[in-house]
Short mmCIF file of N, CA and C in Angstrom, two decimals:
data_model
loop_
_atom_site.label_atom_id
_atom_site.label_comp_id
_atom_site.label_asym_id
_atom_site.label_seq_id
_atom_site.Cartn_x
_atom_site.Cartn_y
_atom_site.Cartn_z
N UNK V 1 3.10 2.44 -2.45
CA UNK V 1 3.24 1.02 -2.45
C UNK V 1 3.77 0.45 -1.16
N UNK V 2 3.12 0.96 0.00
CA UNK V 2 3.76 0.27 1.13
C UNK V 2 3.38 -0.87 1.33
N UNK V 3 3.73 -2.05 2.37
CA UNK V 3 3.37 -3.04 3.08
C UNK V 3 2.47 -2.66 3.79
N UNK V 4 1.54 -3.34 4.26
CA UNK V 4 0.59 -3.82 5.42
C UNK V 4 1.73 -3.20 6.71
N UNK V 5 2.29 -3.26 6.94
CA UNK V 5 3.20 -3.49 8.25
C UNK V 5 3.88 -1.74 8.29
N UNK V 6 4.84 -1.96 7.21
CA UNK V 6 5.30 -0.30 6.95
C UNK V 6 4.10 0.88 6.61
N UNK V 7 2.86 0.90 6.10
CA UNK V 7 2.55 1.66 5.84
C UNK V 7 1.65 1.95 6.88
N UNK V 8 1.29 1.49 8.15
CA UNK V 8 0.93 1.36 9.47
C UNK V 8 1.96 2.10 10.37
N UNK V 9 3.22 1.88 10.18
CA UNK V 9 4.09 2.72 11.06
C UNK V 9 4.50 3.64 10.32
N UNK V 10 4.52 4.15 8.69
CA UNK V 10 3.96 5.02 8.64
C UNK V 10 3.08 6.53 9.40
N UNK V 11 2.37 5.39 9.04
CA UNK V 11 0.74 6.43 8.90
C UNK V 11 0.19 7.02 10.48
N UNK V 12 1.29 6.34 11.48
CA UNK V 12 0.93 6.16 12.85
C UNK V 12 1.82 6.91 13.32
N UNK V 13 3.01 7.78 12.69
CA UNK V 13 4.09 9.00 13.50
C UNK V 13 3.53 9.59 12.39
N UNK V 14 2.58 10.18 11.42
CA UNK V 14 2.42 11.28 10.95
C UNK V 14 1.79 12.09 12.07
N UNK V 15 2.64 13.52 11.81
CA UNK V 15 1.97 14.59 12.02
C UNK V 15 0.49 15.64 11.70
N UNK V 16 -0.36 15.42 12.16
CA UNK V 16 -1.19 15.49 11.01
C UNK V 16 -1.48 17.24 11.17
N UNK V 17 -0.84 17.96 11.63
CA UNK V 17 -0.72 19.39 11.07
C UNK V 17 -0.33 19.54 9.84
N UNK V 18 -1.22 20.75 8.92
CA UNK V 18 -1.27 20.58 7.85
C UNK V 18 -0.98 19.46 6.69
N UNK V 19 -1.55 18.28 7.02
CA UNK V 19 -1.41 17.27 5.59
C UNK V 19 -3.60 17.10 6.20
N UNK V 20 -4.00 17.09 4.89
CA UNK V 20 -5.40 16.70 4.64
C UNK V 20 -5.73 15.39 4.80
N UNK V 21 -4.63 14.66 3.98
CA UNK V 21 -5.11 13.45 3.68
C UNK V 21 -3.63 12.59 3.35
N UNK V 22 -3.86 10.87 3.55
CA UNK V 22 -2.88 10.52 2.90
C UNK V 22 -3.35 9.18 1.96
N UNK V 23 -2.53 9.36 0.75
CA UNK V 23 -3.48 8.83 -0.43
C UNK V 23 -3.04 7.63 -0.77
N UNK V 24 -3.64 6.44 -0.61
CA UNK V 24 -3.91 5.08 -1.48
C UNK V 24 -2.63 5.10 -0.82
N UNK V 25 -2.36 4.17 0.68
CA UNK V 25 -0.98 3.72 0.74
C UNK V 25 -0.63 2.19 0.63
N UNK V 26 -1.41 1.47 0.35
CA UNK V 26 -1.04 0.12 -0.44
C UNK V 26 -1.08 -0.22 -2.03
N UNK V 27 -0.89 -1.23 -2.47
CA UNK V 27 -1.35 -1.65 -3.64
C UNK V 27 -3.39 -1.63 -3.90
N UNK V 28 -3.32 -1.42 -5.18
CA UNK V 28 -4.88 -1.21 -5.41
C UNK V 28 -5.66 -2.48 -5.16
N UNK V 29 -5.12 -3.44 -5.36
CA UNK V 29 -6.13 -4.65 -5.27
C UNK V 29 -5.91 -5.17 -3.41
N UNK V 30 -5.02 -4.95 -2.99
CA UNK V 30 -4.84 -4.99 -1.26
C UNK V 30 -5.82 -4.10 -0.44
N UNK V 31 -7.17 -4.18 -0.27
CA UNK V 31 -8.31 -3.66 0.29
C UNK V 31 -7.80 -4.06 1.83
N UNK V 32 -7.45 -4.80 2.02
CA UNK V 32 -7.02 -5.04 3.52
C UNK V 32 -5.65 -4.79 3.81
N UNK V 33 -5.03 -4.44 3.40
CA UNK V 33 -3.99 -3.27 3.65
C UNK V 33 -4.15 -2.22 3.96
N UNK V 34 -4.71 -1.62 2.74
CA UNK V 34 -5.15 0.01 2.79
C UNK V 34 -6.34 -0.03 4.20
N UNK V 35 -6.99 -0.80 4.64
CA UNK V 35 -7.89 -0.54 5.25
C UNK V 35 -7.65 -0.79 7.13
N UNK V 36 -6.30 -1.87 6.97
CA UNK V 36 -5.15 -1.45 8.02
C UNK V 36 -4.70 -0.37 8.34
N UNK V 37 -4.01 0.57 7.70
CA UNK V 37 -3.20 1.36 7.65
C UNK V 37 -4.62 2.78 7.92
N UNK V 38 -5.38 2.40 7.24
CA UNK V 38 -6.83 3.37 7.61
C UNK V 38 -6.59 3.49 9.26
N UNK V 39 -6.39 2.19 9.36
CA UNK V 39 -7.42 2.33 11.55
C UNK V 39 -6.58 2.88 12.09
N UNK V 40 -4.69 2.75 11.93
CA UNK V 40 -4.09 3.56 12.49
C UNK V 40 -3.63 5.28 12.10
N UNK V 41 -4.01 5.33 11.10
CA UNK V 41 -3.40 6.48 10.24
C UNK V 41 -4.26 7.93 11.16
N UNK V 42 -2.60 9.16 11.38
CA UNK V 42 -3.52 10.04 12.15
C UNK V 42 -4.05 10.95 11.56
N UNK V 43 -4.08 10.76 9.86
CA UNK V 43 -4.92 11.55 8.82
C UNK V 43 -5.62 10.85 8.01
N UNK V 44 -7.14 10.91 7.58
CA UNK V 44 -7.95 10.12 6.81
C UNK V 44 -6.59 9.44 5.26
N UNK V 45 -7.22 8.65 5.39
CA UNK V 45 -6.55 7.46 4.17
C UNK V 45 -7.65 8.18 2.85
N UNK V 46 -7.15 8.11 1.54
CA UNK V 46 -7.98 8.55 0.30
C UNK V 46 -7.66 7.16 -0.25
N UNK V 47 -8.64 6.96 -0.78
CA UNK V 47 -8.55 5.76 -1.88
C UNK V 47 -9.06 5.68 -3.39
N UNK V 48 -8.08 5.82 -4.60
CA UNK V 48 -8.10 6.11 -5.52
C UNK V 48 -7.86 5.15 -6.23
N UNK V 49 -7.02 4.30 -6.75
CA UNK V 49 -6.31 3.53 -7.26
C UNK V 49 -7.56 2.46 -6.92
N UNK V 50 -8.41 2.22 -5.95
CA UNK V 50 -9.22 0.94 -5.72
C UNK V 50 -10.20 1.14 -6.42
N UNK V 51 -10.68 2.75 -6.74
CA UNK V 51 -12.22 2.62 -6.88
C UNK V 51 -12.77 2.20 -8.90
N UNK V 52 -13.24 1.83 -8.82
CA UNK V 52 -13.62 1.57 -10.04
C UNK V 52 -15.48 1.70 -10.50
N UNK V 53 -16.27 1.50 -9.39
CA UNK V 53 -17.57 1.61 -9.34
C UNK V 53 -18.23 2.09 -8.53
N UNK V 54 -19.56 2.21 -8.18
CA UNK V 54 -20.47 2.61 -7.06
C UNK V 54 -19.99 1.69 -6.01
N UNK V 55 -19.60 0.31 -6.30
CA UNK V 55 -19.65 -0.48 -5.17
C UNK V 55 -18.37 -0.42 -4.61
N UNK V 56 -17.76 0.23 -4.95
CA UNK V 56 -16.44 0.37 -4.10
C UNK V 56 -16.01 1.39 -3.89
N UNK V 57 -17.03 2.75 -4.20
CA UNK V 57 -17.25 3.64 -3.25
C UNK V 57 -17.59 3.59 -2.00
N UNK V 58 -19.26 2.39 -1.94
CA UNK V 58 -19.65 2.06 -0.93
C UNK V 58 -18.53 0.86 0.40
N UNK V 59 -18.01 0.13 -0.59
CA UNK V 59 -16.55 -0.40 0.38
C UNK V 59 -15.69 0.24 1.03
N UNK V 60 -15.35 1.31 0.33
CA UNK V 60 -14.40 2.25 0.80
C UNK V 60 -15.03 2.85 2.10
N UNK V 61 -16.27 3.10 2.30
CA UNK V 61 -16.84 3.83 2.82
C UNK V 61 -17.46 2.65 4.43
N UNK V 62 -17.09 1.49 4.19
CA UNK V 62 -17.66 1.01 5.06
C UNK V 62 -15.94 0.94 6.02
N UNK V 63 -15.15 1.63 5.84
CA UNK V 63 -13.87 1.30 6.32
C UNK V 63 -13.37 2.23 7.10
N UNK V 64 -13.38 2.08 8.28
CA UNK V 64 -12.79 3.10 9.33
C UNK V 64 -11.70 3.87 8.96
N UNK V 65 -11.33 5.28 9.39
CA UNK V 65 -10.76 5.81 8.79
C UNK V 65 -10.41 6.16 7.27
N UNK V 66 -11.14 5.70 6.64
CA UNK V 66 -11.04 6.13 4.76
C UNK V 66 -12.21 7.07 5.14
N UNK V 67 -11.33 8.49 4.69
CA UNK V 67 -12.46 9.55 4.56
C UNK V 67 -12.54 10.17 3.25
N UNK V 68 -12.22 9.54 2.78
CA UNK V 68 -11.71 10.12 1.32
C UNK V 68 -11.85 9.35 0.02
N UNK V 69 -12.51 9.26 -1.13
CA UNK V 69 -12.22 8.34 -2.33
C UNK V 69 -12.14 9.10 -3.49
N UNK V 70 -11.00 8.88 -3.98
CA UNK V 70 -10.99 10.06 -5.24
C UNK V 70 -11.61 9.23 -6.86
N UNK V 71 -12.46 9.43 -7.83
CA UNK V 71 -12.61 9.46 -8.86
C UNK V 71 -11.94 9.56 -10.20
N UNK V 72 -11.84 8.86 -11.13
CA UNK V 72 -11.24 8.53 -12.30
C UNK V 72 -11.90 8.35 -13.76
N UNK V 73 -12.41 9.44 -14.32
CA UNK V 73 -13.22 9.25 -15.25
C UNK V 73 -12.66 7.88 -15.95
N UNK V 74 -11.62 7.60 -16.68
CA UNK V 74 -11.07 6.92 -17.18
C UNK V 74 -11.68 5.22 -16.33
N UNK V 75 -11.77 5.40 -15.42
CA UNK V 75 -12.04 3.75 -14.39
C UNK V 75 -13.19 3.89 -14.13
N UNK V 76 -14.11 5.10 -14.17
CA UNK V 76 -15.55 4.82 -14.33
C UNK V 76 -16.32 4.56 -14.97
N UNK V 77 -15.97 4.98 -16.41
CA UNK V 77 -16.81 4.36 -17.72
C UNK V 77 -17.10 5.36 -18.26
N UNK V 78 -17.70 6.71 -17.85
CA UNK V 78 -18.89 7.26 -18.56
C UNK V 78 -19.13 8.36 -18.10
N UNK V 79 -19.60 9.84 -18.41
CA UNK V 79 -20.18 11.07 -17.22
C UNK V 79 -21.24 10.56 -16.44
N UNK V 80 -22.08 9.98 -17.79
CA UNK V 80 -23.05 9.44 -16.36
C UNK V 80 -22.97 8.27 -15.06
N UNK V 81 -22.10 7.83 -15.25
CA UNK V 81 -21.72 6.83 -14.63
C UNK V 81 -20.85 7.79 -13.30
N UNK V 82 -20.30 8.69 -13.52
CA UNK V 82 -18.96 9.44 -13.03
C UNK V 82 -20.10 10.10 -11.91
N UNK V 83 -21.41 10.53 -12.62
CA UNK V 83 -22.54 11.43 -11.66
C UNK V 83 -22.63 10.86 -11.05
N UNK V 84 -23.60 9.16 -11.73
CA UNK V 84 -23.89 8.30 -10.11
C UNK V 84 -23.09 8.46 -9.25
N UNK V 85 -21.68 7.99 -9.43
CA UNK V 85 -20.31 7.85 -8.45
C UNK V 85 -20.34 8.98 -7.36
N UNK V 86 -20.79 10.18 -8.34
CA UNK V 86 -20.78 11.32 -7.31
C UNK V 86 -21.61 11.03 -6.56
N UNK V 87 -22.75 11.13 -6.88
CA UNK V 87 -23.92 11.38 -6.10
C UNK V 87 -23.71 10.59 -4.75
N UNK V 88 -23.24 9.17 -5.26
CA UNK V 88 -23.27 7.97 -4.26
C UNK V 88 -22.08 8.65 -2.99
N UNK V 89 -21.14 9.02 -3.30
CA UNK V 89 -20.26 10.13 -2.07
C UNK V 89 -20.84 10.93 -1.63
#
């Protein structure tokens, strides 16, 4: 649950020896937060907490630095729905 501001200075003295990833660091409905903290962050940003459909796989994906979107059967609806999702990553 960082700020826009903190989760930028953050994400900008990580070390990024051994960490993969760092996950959903704003609030879920703050797409322009998380997508701040993306451009500086020195390990891909994951975004979980945002995704809910195909189309915000494809959002996630139009966002510098988000290398990552994790899946939620529960927020996708359905297996088949969960496949599309895959497929669409």
């Amino acid at each position: 649950g960082f700020t826009s501001a903190d989760g930028q200075a953050f994400a900008a003295r990580l070390d990024p020896r051994g960490i993969e990833l760092f996950e959903q660091p704003c609030a879920m409905s703050d797409w322009r937060a998380n997508a701040d903290v993306a451009l500086v962050s020195t390990v891909p940003v994951m975004l979980d907490e945002s995704i809910y459909d195909v189309s915000d796989i494809d959002r996630a994906a139009r966002l510098d630095g988000v290398g990552f979107v994790k899946l939620k059967l529960k927020k996708i609806g359905s297996i088949d729905m969960l496949h599309d999702a895959l497929l669409q990553i």
